[in-house]
Amino acid sequence: MMSAEHSNRVPNIVLILADDLGYGDVSCYGATQVQTPNMDRLATEGIRFTDAHAVAATCTPSRFALMSGIYPWRKPGTGILPGDAALIIPPESITLPSILKHAGYTNGVVGKWHLGLGSPESPINWNNDIKPGPLEIGFDYSFIIPATGDRVPCVFVENHHVVNLDPNDPIRVSYKEKVGDDPTGKEHPDLLKQSPSHGHDMTIVNGISRIGYMSGGKSARWVDENIADTITAKACSFIETNQDKPFFLYFATHDIHVPRVPHPRFVGKTSMGARGDAIVEFDWSVGEILQTLDRLNLTNNTIVIVSSDNGPVVDDGYRDRATELIGNHKPNGFLRGGKGSAFEAGTRVPFIVRLPDKANAGKVSDALIALIDLPASLAALTNQIIGQQIPETAIPDSENVLPALLGETDRGRENLVLAGASTSLRHGTQKIILPNQKGQAISANTFIETGNNPNPQLYELKNDISERNNIAEKEPKRWEELRTILQKIRQKKVIVP
Ligand code: NG6
Ligand code: CA
């Protein structure tokens, strides 16, 4: 089957996870106003999935599921985290990286983390050892943006330490009150090079006001224009350093999240302003990874997976002209909704897998799969090759969809629970969204259709991919059957560490 078996070595795994990249944002998924040649190359050389999902429509719960194999709604406290939150995955628990580590992989995470750092008992001191974090849940190397680009502290953390920190200029962070005398966006809009449209009016770093307050750490602060260059170089050097052993690289880009401040060489590459240019920058990062694998002769023994943590958003809190310049571009493609939404575009994301030896190159698969399935599927892969077993109670919501990932079948999951503004269930091509009495139909901040509705919703995506025709009232029996399936999954007894 795969060359990995012949060479008696497990394949390397590179997982590139974009931030807020929508189903319609790349050219191999139909975008025309922006070209993504490296994503397109991957689609030509790999398998392009049309029905792959993040299990949540925002970052933290989506990434929690990817790492832990547990639906985020099973664990309180897995919503969008502030930058000073404690790690939400207990150290020593069984995770995607710990499974691979056990199978002999050397694991690295580079880029956006947003799963918390430190513990509730000992909150993070940014000037000291910062742990627990990625290294305590299975990674061997980490170079991370602690939370998001728009949240303080705006510094990189490498393993347990802030990069380039001057001990004489310690960092303080608060999400409650102003610390130190750095100007805020609220007090000093005159100092801003990009102003907020919602929130984002606290400490100014690099001319951009953020969520949260920080002081100190001047020499450690990132320059937004250089984030993609910095983390892409770290990701490539992790590959280079570990080329002689099986490695797993989780490369979580900052693109195309806000604030969108691409490097000057990408500015103006599209007619869509910062958001379009950030897509081009993201695609460049993908290209750098592919070239590094080519140069080191690793392409034929490496699985490359590229996806996104949740659906797209145009105005996510900064006036970067994304709305004005969007033209005919549809970030959600032919889907309804976007980031945060219970409609498909909240969670259905681009997902491409390139296999060793480019097996099944060019295939398009409509298997229903999700990022949460990577722990069980990659465990199955390593199990096939080296016979690894993991405890039965671990990664309870992760399903082994390896045959679909390998392109051997178009069958994926039967059921998938999705956490957007309201909870929904996919059962094959059928979808229900639970009634939500309180939620707004359109997000006041992002103007995205949330999918919230006080009434039951049922869609047959086979002939209504854009969720326009709610058939719940016409088909009460089908609605009830699907709701029962969802209830059963929700009530399943699982161990949540
Ligand atoms: C929201 C922010 C948004 C973004 C999001 C998290 C405001 C008004 N909006 O609260 O800008 O940071 O959180 O995005 O502050 S995510 O991709 O990390 O989930
Ligand atoms: Ca995101």
Short mmCIF file of C-alpha atoms and ligand atoms in Angstrom, two decimals:
data_model
loop_
_atom_site.label_atom_id
_atom_site.label_comp_id
_atom_site.label_asym_id
_atom_site.label_seq_id
_atom_site.Cartn_x
_atom_site.Cartn_y
_atom_site.Cartn_z
CA MET A 1 0.00 0.00 0.00
CA MET A 2 2.19 2.83 1.20
CA SER A 3 5.88 3.16 0.75
CA ALA A 4 6.15 3.60 4.51
CA GLU A 5 5.41 -0.09 4.86
CA HIS A 6 8.09 -1.02 2.38
CA SER A 7 10.63 1.21 4.00
CA ASN A 8 9.61 -0.16 7.40
CA ARG A 9 9.39 3.32 8.78
CA VAL A 10 6.30 5.25 9.73
CA PRO A 11 5.65 8.22 7.45
CA ASN A 12 6.36 11.71 8.69
CA ILE A 13 3.23 13.75 9.28
CA VAL A 14 2.87 17.46 8.63
CA LEU A 15 -0.42 19.04 9.67
CA ILE A 16 -0.83 22.62 8.50
CA LEU A 17 -3.80 24.29 10.16
CA ALA A 18 -4.91 27.66 8.85
CA ASP A 19 -6.88 30.03 11.05
CA ASP A 20 -10.34 31.12 9.86
CA LEU A 21 -9.69 29.99 6.27
CA GLY A 22 -13.07 29.42 4.63
CA TYR A 23 -14.35 26.67 2.37
CA GLY A 24 -14.37 29.07 -0.59
CA ASP A 25 -11.10 30.89 0.18
CA VAL A 26 -8.69 28.83 -1.92
CA SER A 27 -8.67 28.35 -5.67
CA CYS A 28 -8.89 24.53 -5.59
CA TYR A 29 -12.19 24.99 -3.72
CA GLY A 30 -13.52 27.47 -6.27
CA ALA A 31 -12.05 30.88 -5.38
CA THR A 32 -11.23 32.99 -8.44
CA GLN A 33 -10.31 36.37 -6.97
CA VAL A 34 -7.34 34.85 -5.18
CA GLN A 35 -4.99 32.18 -6.47
CA THR A 36 -3.46 29.59 -4.13
CA PRO A 37 -1.04 27.64 -6.33
CA ASN A 38 0.49 25.66 -3.46
CA MET A 39 -2.87 24.51 -2.12
CA ASP A 40 -3.80 23.67 -5.70
CA ARG A 41 -0.59 21.67 -6.10
CA LEU A 42 -1.50 19.70 -2.98
CA ALA A 43 -4.98 19.02 -4.34
CA THR A 44 -3.45 17.74 -7.60
CA GLU A 45 -0.98 15.54 -5.76
CA GLY A 46 -3.33 14.49 -2.99
CA ILE A 47 -6.95 13.92 -2.03
CA ARG A 48 -9.28 16.88 -1.71
CA PHE A 49 -12.14 16.40 0.76
CA THR A 50 -15.41 18.21 0.16
CA ASP A 51 -17.15 17.37 3.46
CA ALA A 52 -14.46 17.68 6.12
CA HIS A 53 -15.16 19.57 9.32
CA ALA A 54 -13.71 21.20 12.33
CA VAL A 55 -16.04 20.10 15.16
CA ALA A 56 -16.47 23.65 16.40
CA ALA A 57 -16.90 26.95 14.61
CA THR A 58 -14.27 28.78 16.69
CA CYS A 59 -10.65 28.17 17.49
CA THR A 60 -10.16 26.89 21.04
CA PRO A 61 -12.91 24.24 21.01
CA SER A 62 -11.88 23.15 17.52
CA ARG A 63 -8.22 22.73 18.49
CA PHE A 64 -9.10 21.15 21.82
CA ALA A 65 -10.95 18.43 19.88
CA LEU A 66 -8.09 17.99 17.44
CA MET A 67 -5.59 17.46 20.25
CA SER A 68 -7.75 15.48 22.69
CA GLY A 69 -10.19 13.49 20.52
CA ILE A 70 -12.97 14.74 22.81
CA TYR A 71 -15.95 16.84 21.74
CA PRO A 72 -15.41 20.25 23.34
CA TRP A 73 -18.95 20.52 24.68
CA ARG A 74 -18.16 17.59 27.00
CA LYS A 75 -15.74 19.79 28.90
CA PRO A 76 -16.66 23.18 30.36
CA GLY A 77 -14.10 25.92 29.81
CA THR A 78 -13.20 25.06 26.23
CA GLY A 79 -14.61 28.25 24.68
CA ILE A 80 -12.41 30.99 23.14
CA LEU A 81 -9.69 31.54 25.75
CA PRO A 82 -8.03 34.78 26.86
CA GLY A 83 -4.25 34.90 26.49
CA ASP A 84 -3.60 34.27 30.19
CA ALA A 85 -5.80 31.17 30.53
CA ALA A 86 -4.51 27.92 31.99
CA LEU A 87 -3.86 24.88 29.78
CA ILE A 88 -7.20 23.10 29.21
CA ILE A 89 -5.69 19.70 28.35
CA PRO A 90 -4.34 17.95 31.43
CA PRO A 91 -0.65 17.07 31.27
CA GLU A 92 0.01 13.39 30.69
CA SER A 93 -3.39 12.81 29.10
CA ILE A 94 -3.60 10.89 25.83
CA THR A 95 -3.46 13.32 22.94
CA LEU A 96 -2.69 13.35 19.25
CA PRO A 97 0.97 14.21 19.93
CA SER A 98 1.32 11.80 22.87
CA ILE A 99 -0.01 8.95 20.73
CA LEU A 100 2.51 9.73 18.01
CA LYS A 101 5.31 10.20 20.53
CA HIS A 102 4.58 6.76 21.88
CA ALA A 103 4.85 5.46 18.33
CA GLY A 104 8.35 6.89 18.09
CA TYR A 105 7.68 10.27 16.52
CA THR A 106 9.46 13.49 17.39
CA ASN A 107 6.74 16.12 17.63
CA GLY A 108 6.83 19.84 17.05
CA VAL A 109 4.20 22.56 17.24
CA VAL A 110 4.84 25.88 15.57
CA GLY A 111 2.34 28.75 15.46
CA LYS A 112 -0.97 29.47 17.09
CA TRP A 113 -1.65 27.58 20.32
CA HIS A 114 -4.76 29.03 22.03
CA LEU A 115 -5.23 26.07 24.39
CA GLY A 116 -3.93 27.85 27.47
CA LEU A 117 -0.62 27.67 29.34
CA GLY A 118 0.17 27.10 32.99
CA SER A 119 -2.21 25.62 35.52
CA PRO A 120 -5.07 27.11 37.54
CA GLU A 121 -2.98 26.58 40.71
CA SER A 122 0.07 28.38 39.32
CA PRO A 123 -0.90 31.01 36.75
CA ILE A 124 1.66 31.84 34.09
CA ASN A 125 4.60 34.01 34.95
CA TRP A 126 5.74 35.14 31.51
CA ASN A 127 9.20 35.90 32.86
CA ASN A 128 9.86 32.44 34.16
CA ASP A 129 9.26 28.83 33.11
CA ILE A 130 5.94 28.79 31.25
CA LYS A 131 4.38 25.39 31.87
CA PRO A 132 2.52 23.15 31.55
CA GLY A 133 1.99 23.70 27.86
CA PRO A 134 2.65 21.86 24.59
CA LEU A 135 5.69 20.00 25.96
CA GLU A 136 3.61 18.53 28.78
CA ILE A 137 0.97 17.08 26.46
CA GLY A 138 3.22 15.30 24.00
CA PHE A 139 5.23 17.78 21.95
CA ASP A 140 9.03 17.70 21.99
CA TYR A 141 9.47 21.19 20.61
CA SER A 142 7.25 24.24 20.57
CA PHE A 143 7.44 27.72 19.14
CA ILE A 144 4.07 29.30 19.72
CA ILE A 145 1.86 32.33 19.62
CA PRO A 146 0.34 31.78 23.08
CA ALA A 147 -3.27 32.66 22.17
CA THR A 148 -4.11 34.64 19.03
CA GLY A 149 -2.60 37.48 17.05
CA ASP A 150 -5.18 39.86 18.48
CA ARG A 151 -4.64 38.86 22.12
CA VAL A 152 -1.80 39.80 24.46
CA PRO A 153 0.93 38.87 25.17
CA CYS A 154 2.22 39.58 21.65
CA VAL A 155 5.36 37.47 22.03
CA PHE A 156 6.52 34.05 20.90
CA VAL A 157 7.10 31.31 23.45
CA GLU A 158 9.75 28.73 22.55
CA ASN A 159 9.53 25.63 24.71
CA HIS A 160 9.18 27.10 28.20
CA HIS A 161 10.37 30.66 27.57
CA VAL A 162 9.44 33.91 25.92
CA VAL A 163 11.76 34.49 22.96
CA ASN A 164 14.12 37.53 23.17
CA LEU A 165 12.89 38.58 26.59
CA ASP A 166 15.06 41.08 28.41
CA PRO A 167 14.94 40.16 32.13
CA ASN A 168 15.20 43.87 32.96
CA ASP A 169 11.94 44.54 31.18
CA PRO A 170 9.56 41.92 32.57
CA ILE A 171 6.20 41.19 30.98
CA ARG A 172 2.95 41.77 32.78
CA VAL A 173 -0.40 40.71 31.36
CA SER A 174 -3.95 41.31 32.50
CA TYR A 175 -7.34 40.82 30.94
CA LYS A 176 -9.04 42.76 33.73
CA GLU A 177 -7.26 46.07 34.06
CA LYS A 178 -4.60 48.17 32.50
CA VAL A 179 -1.04 47.31 33.55
CA GLY A 180 1.93 49.64 33.04
CA ASP A 181 1.80 52.75 30.85
CA ASP A 182 1.59 51.44 27.33
CA PRO A 183 -1.05 53.43 25.49
CA THR A 184 -4.33 51.71 24.67
CA GLY A 185 -6.34 51.98 21.48
CA LYS A 186 -9.21 53.41 23.45
CA GLU A 187 -7.16 56.31 24.84
CA HIS A 188 -5.02 56.83 21.76
CA PRO A 189 -6.78 56.03 18.51
CA ASP A 190 -4.36 58.51 16.90
CA LEU A 191 -1.51 56.01 17.40
CA LEU A 192 -3.15 53.19 15.47
CA LYS A 193 -2.22 51.98 12.00
CA GLN A 194 -5.26 49.67 11.95
CA SER A 195 -8.28 50.60 14.07
CA PRO A 196 -10.75 48.23 15.65
CA SER A 197 -14.35 47.87 14.49
CA HIS A 198 -15.34 45.90 17.62
CA GLY A 199 -13.45 45.49 20.89
CA HIS A 200 -9.67 45.23 20.31
CA ASP A 201 -9.07 48.61 21.98
CA MET A 202 -6.65 47.69 24.72
CA THR A 203 -2.82 47.71 24.69
CA ILE A 204 -1.26 48.93 21.46
CA VAL A 205 1.51 46.71 20.10
CA ASN A 206 3.09 47.54 16.74
CA GLY A 207 0.45 50.20 16.06
CA ILE A 208 -2.43 47.76 16.58
CA SER A 209 -4.58 47.64 19.70
CA ARG A 210 -5.33 44.18 21.06
CA ILE A 211 -7.64 42.28 23.39
CA GLY A 212 -6.02 42.44 26.85
CA TYR A 213 -3.39 44.59 28.51
CA MET A 214 0.35 44.04 28.61
CA SER A 215 3.43 45.94 29.64
CA GLY A 216 7.14 45.23 29.34
CA GLY A 217 8.76 42.66 27.08
CA LYS A 218 9.54 45.36 24.49
CA SER A 219 12.39 43.40 22.91
CA ALA A 220 10.23 40.27 22.71
CA ARG A 221 7.18 41.76 21.01
CA TRP A 222 6.41 40.49 17.56
CA VAL A 223 6.06 42.60 14.47
CA ASP A 224 2.87 41.41 12.79
CA GLU A 225 4.30 41.87 9.29
CA ASN A 226 6.97 39.26 10.10
CA ILE A 227 4.89 36.60 11.87
CA ALA A 228 4.43 34.40 8.79
CA ASP A 229 8.14 34.57 7.93
CA THR A 230 9.19 33.78 11.50
CA ILE A 231 6.93 30.80 12.08
CA THR A 232 7.31 29.38 8.58
CA ALA A 233 11.10 29.42 9.02
CA LYS A 234 10.75 27.68 12.41
CA ALA A 235 8.46 25.04 10.90
CA CYS A 236 10.90 24.38 8.05
CA SER A 237 13.86 24.19 10.39
CA PHE A 238 11.99 21.70 12.59
CA ILE A 239 11.62 19.49 9.50
CA GLU A 240 15.26 19.93 8.59
CA THR A 241 16.49 19.15 12.12
CA ASN A 242 14.37 16.02 12.40
CA GLN A 243 14.62 14.72 8.83
CA ASP A 244 16.36 11.49 9.87
CA LYS A 245 13.67 10.29 12.27
CA PRO A 246 9.90 10.06 12.02
CA PHE A 247 8.50 13.48 12.86
CA PHE A 248 5.10 15.06 13.37
CA LEU A 249 4.87 18.78 12.72
CA TYR A 250 1.74 20.69 13.71
CA PHE A 251 2.14 24.01 11.92
CA ALA A 252 -0.69 26.32 12.97
CA THR A 253 -0.48 29.52 10.95
CA HIS A 254 -1.60 32.92 12.20
CA ASP A 255 -3.01 33.59 8.72
CA ILE A 256 -5.72 34.43 7.95
CA HIS A 257 -6.87 35.53 11.44
CA VAL A 258 -7.09 39.19 12.47
CA PRO A 259 -5.21 41.41 12.68
CA ARG A 260 -4.45 40.81 9.01
CA VAL A 261 -1.09 42.45 8.46
CA PRO A 262 0.72 40.49 5.77
CA HIS A 263 4.37 41.16 4.96
CA PRO A 264 4.78 44.09 2.53
CA ARG A 265 5.76 41.68 -0.26
CA PHE A 266 2.21 40.27 -0.21
CA VAL A 267 0.42 43.60 0.08
CA GLY A 268 -1.64 44.30 -3.02
CA LYS A 269 -1.32 40.76 -4.39
CA THR A 270 -5.11 40.58 -4.55
CA SER A 271 -7.85 43.11 -5.17
CA MET A 272 -9.32 42.18 -1.79
CA GLY A 273 -6.99 44.02 0.56
CA ALA A 274 -5.56 42.53 3.74
CA ARG A 275 -7.82 39.48 3.87
CA GLY A 276 -7.03 38.38 0.32
CA ASP A 277 -3.34 39.17 0.73
CA ALA A 278 -3.27 37.10 3.95
CA ILE A 279 -4.60 34.14 1.94
CA VAL A 280 -1.70 34.58 -0.49
CA GLU A 281 0.70 34.73 2.45
CA PHE A 282 -0.83 31.55 3.89
CA ASP A 283 -0.41 29.80 0.55
CA TRP A 284 3.21 30.95 0.44
CA SER A 285 3.77 29.29 3.85
CA VAL A 286 2.30 26.05 2.50
CA GLY A 287 4.66 26.32 -0.48
CA GLU A 288 7.69 26.77 1.78
CA ILE A 289 6.81 23.56 3.63
CA LEU A 290 6.33 21.63 0.37
CA GLN A 291 9.64 22.91 -0.99
CA THR A 292 11.45 21.95 2.19
CA LEU A 293 10.07 18.41 1.95
CA ASP A 294 11.12 18.27 -1.73
CA ARG A 295 14.60 19.60 -1.04
CA LEU A 296 15.18 17.08 1.75
CA ASN A 297 13.76 14.21 -0.30
CA LEU A 298 11.00 13.67 2.23
CA THR A 299 7.99 14.17 -0.03
CA ASN A 300 7.54 10.47 -0.68
CA ASN A 301 7.63 9.54 2.96
CA THR A 302 5.52 12.31 4.43
CA ILE A 303 1.79 12.75 4.83
CA VAL A 304 0.79 16.38 4.44
CA ILE A 305 -2.60 17.48 5.71
CA VAL A 306 -3.83 21.05 5.28
CA SER A 307 -7.04 22.34 6.81
CA SER A 308 -8.55 25.19 8.83
CA ASP A 309 -9.69 25.49 12.44
CA ASN A 310 -13.10 27.02 11.62
CA GLY A 311 -14.99 28.83 8.92
CA PRO A 312 -14.43 32.29 7.48
CA VAL A 313 -15.19 35.76 8.78
CA VAL A 314 -14.78 39.04 6.93
CA ASP A 315 -15.09 41.72 9.65
CA ASP A 316 -13.63 40.15 12.78
CA GLY A 317 -13.02 43.31 14.72
CA TYR A 318 -10.58 45.48 12.74
CA ARG A 319 -11.14 48.01 9.98
CA ASP A 320 -8.90 46.33 7.42
CA ARG A 321 -11.28 47.00 4.47
CA ALA A 322 -11.99 43.30 4.01
CA THR A 323 -15.71 44.03 3.69
CA GLU A 324 -15.37 46.93 1.27
CA LEU A 325 -12.95 45.11 -1.03
CA ILE A 326 -14.48 41.64 -1.08
CA GLY A 327 -15.95 42.02 -4.58
CA ASN A 328 -17.56 38.78 -5.75
CA HIS A 329 -15.40 36.58 -3.52
CA LYS A 330 -17.39 34.13 -1.40
CA PRO A 331 -15.28 33.05 1.62
CA ASN A 332 -17.87 30.37 2.37
CA GLY A 333 -18.20 29.21 -1.24
CA PHE A 334 -21.68 27.82 -1.84
CA LEU A 335 -22.24 27.15 1.88
CA ARG A 336 -24.31 29.17 4.34
CA GLY A 337 -22.91 30.94 7.40
CA GLY A 338 -19.31 31.36 8.50
CA LYS A 339 -17.15 31.49 11.61
CA GLY A 340 -19.21 30.86 14.73
CA SER A 341 -22.20 29.62 12.75
CA ALA A 342 -24.18 26.39 13.06
CA PHE A 343 -24.65 26.45 9.29
CA GLU A 344 -22.19 24.38 7.28
CA ALA A 345 -19.66 27.14 6.61
CA GLY A 346 -18.99 27.42 10.35
CA THR A 347 -17.23 24.08 10.40
CA ARG A 348 -16.91 22.69 6.86
CA VAL A 349 -13.38 23.60 5.87
CA PRO A 350 -10.82 22.95 3.15
CA PHE A 351 -9.08 19.65 3.88
CA ILE A 352 -6.42 18.14 1.64
CA VAL A 353 -4.29 15.09 2.33
CA ARG A 354 -1.21 14.30 0.29
CA LEU A 355 0.01 10.76 0.86
CA PRO A 356 3.48 9.29 0.49
CA ASP A 357 4.26 8.54 -3.16
CA LYS A 358 1.28 10.80 -3.99
CA ALA A 359 -1.05 7.83 -3.72
CA ASN A 360 -4.54 8.52 -5.11
CA ALA A 361 -3.37 11.86 -6.47
CA GLY A 362 -6.16 14.10 -7.72
CA LYS A 363 -8.93 12.22 -5.99
CA VAL A 364 -11.89 14.20 -4.66
CA SER A 365 -13.60 12.56 -1.69
CA ASP A 366 -16.99 13.40 -0.24
CA ALA A 367 -16.42 11.27 2.87
CA LEU A 368 -17.70 12.92 6.06
CA ILE A 369 -14.61 13.35 8.22
CA ALA A 370 -13.44 15.76 10.91
CA LEU A 371 -10.25 17.08 12.45
CA ILE A 372 -11.22 15.31 15.67
CA ASP A 373 -10.66 12.03 13.79
CA LEU A 374 -6.95 12.57 13.35
CA PRO A 375 -5.95 11.06 16.73
CA ALA A 376 -7.77 7.75 16.11
CA SER A 377 -6.87 7.65 12.42
CA LEU A 378 -3.18 8.35 12.91
CA ALA A 379 -3.14 5.92 15.85
CA ALA A 380 -4.55 3.34 13.43
CA LEU A 381 -1.85 4.18 10.92
CA THR A 382 0.96 3.75 13.42
CA ASN A 383 -0.76 0.64 14.74
CA GLN A 384 -0.72 -0.91 11.26
CA ILE A 385 2.95 -0.21 10.94
CA ILE A 386 4.37 -0.72 14.42
CA GLY A 387 1.54 -2.31 16.36
CA GLN A 388 0.80 0.46 18.83
CA GLN A 389 -2.29 0.08 21.05
CA ILE A 390 -3.97 2.85 22.98
CA PRO A 391 -6.36 2.49 25.94
CA GLU A 392 -9.98 2.00 24.91
CA THR A 393 -11.28 4.91 26.97
CA ALA A 394 -8.90 7.41 25.37
CA ILE A 395 -9.85 9.83 22.55
CA PRO A 396 -13.53 8.78 22.88
CA ASP A 397 -15.01 10.97 20.14
CA SER A 398 -12.26 10.41 17.58
CA GLU A 399 -13.19 7.90 14.87
CA ASN A 400 -10.80 5.94 12.75
CA VAL A 401 -11.39 7.27 9.24
CA LEU A 402 -7.98 6.18 7.99
CA PRO A 403 -9.41 4.31 4.96
CA ALA A 404 -11.05 7.57 3.85
CA LEU A 405 -7.87 9.57 4.50
CA LEU A 406 -5.93 7.08 2.39
CA GLY A 407 -8.48 7.44 -0.37
CA GLU A 408 -9.44 3.76 -0.20
CA THR A 409 -13.09 4.53 0.47
CA ASP A 410 -15.49 7.46 0.27
CA ARG A 411 -17.17 6.37 3.48
CA GLY A 412 -16.28 8.40 6.51
CA ARG A 413 -18.31 8.86 9.65
CA GLU A 414 -21.98 8.16 9.99
CA ASN A 415 -22.61 10.88 12.57
CA LEU A 416 -20.86 14.07 13.52
CA VAL A 417 -21.84 16.58 16.20
CA LEU A 418 -20.93 20.18 15.42
CA ALA A 419 -20.67 23.08 17.85
CA GLY A 420 -21.58 26.36 16.21
CA ALA A 421 -23.76 29.04 17.76
CA SER A 422 -26.26 26.17 18.23
CA THR A 423 -25.54 22.46 18.28
CA SER A 424 -26.08 20.45 15.14
CA LEU A 425 -25.79 16.88 13.96
CA ARG A 426 -24.73 15.59 10.62
CA HIS A 427 -26.10 12.13 9.84
CA GLY A 428 -24.92 11.30 6.37
CA THR A 429 -26.17 14.14 4.19
CA GLN A 430 -28.91 15.04 6.65
CA LYS A 431 -28.44 17.81 9.14
CA ILE A 432 -30.36 19.08 12.11
CA ILE A 433 -29.74 22.23 14.13
CA LEU A 434 -31.25 22.25 17.62
CA PRO A 435 -33.67 25.06 18.45
CA ASN A 436 -32.10 28.00 20.19
CA GLN A 437 -34.52 30.32 21.96
CA LYS A 438 -32.08 33.04 22.89
CA GLY A 439 -29.40 33.32 20.24
CA GLN A 440 -29.39 36.07 17.64
CA ALA A 441 -29.95 35.06 13.99
CA ILE A 442 -27.14 37.32 12.84
CA SER A 443 -24.01 38.04 14.86
CA ALA A 444 -23.93 41.68 15.89
CA ASN A 445 -20.13 41.78 15.54
CA THR A 446 -19.39 39.75 12.44
CA PHE A 447 -22.72 40.04 10.57
CA ILE A 448 -22.60 36.28 9.99
CA GLU A 449 -25.80 34.19 9.96
CA THR A 450 -25.45 32.17 13.14
CA GLY A 451 -27.90 29.40 12.30
CA ASN A 452 -29.77 30.11 15.54
CA ASN A 453 -33.50 29.58 15.24
CA PRO A 454 -36.15 29.10 17.94
CA ASN A 455 -37.59 26.28 15.80
CA PRO A 456 -36.11 22.95 14.83
CA GLN A 457 -34.14 22.93 11.58
CA LEU A 458 -33.64 19.96 9.28
CA TYR A 459 -31.86 20.11 5.95
CA GLU A 460 -31.18 17.47 3.31
CA LEU A 461 -27.80 18.60 2.04
CA LYS A 462 -27.91 16.18 -0.90
CA ASN A 463 -30.21 18.56 -2.73
CA ASP A 464 -29.92 21.61 -0.47
CA ILE A 465 -26.24 22.16 0.18
CA SER A 466 -26.84 25.81 1.07
CA GLU A 467 -29.39 24.99 3.82
CA ARG A 468 -32.20 27.09 2.38
CA ASN A 469 -35.07 24.67 2.72
CA ASN A 470 -35.91 23.79 6.34
CA ILE A 471 -37.95 20.56 6.17
CA ALA A 472 -38.24 19.96 9.94
CA GLU A 473 -41.91 20.82 10.01
CA LYS A 474 -42.68 18.65 6.99
CA GLU A 475 -40.74 15.70 8.35
CA PRO A 476 -41.29 15.58 12.14
CA LYS A 477 -40.42 11.87 12.31
CA ARG A 478 -37.06 12.30 10.65
CA TRP A 479 -36.34 15.30 12.89
CA GLU A 480 -37.17 13.21 15.97
CA GLU A 481 -34.97 10.30 14.83
CA LEU A 482 -32.00 12.58 14.27
CA ARG A 483 -32.54 14.40 17.54
CA THR A 484 -32.52 11.04 19.33
CA ILE A 485 -29.19 10.11 17.69
CA LEU A 486 -27.75 13.44 18.82
CA GLN A 487 -29.09 12.92 22.36
CA LYS A 488 -27.47 9.47 22.53
CA ILE A 489 -24.09 10.82 21.49
CA ARG A 490 -24.39 13.65 23.99
CA GLN A 491 -25.31 11.27 26.80
CA LYS A 492 -22.59 8.72 26.03
CA LYS A 493 -20.52 8.09 29.15
CA VAL A 494 -16.94 9.06 28.44
CA ILE A 495 -13.94 9.79 30.58
CA VAL A 496 -12.93 13.42 30.22
CA PRO A 497 -9.53 14.02 31.80
C1 NG6 B 1 -13.66 37.13 19.28
C2 NG6 B 1 -12.96 38.36 18.69
C3 NG6 B 1 -12.43 38.01 17.34
C4 NG6 B 1 -11.54 36.77 17.41
C5 NG6 B 1 -12.30 35.64 18.07
C6 NG6 B 1 -11.49 34.41 18.27
C7 NG6 B 1 -13.95 40.54 19.33
C8 NG6 B 1 -15.02 41.57 19.03
N1 NG6 B 1 -13.93 39.46 18.55
O1 NG6 B 1 -14.09 37.41 20.57
O2 NG6 B 1 -11.70 39.09 16.81
O3 NG6 B 1 -10.38 37.05 18.14
O4 NG6 B 1 -12.77 36.04 19.33
O5 NG6 B 1 -11.14 33.86 17.05
O6 NG6 B 1 -13.17 40.71 20.25
S1 NG6 B 1 -10.63 32.38 17.03
O7 NG6 B 1 -10.41 32.04 15.63
O8 NG6 B 1 -9.40 32.35 17.79
O9 NG6 B 1 -11.69 31.55 17.62
CA CA B 2 -9.95 30.37 14.13
#
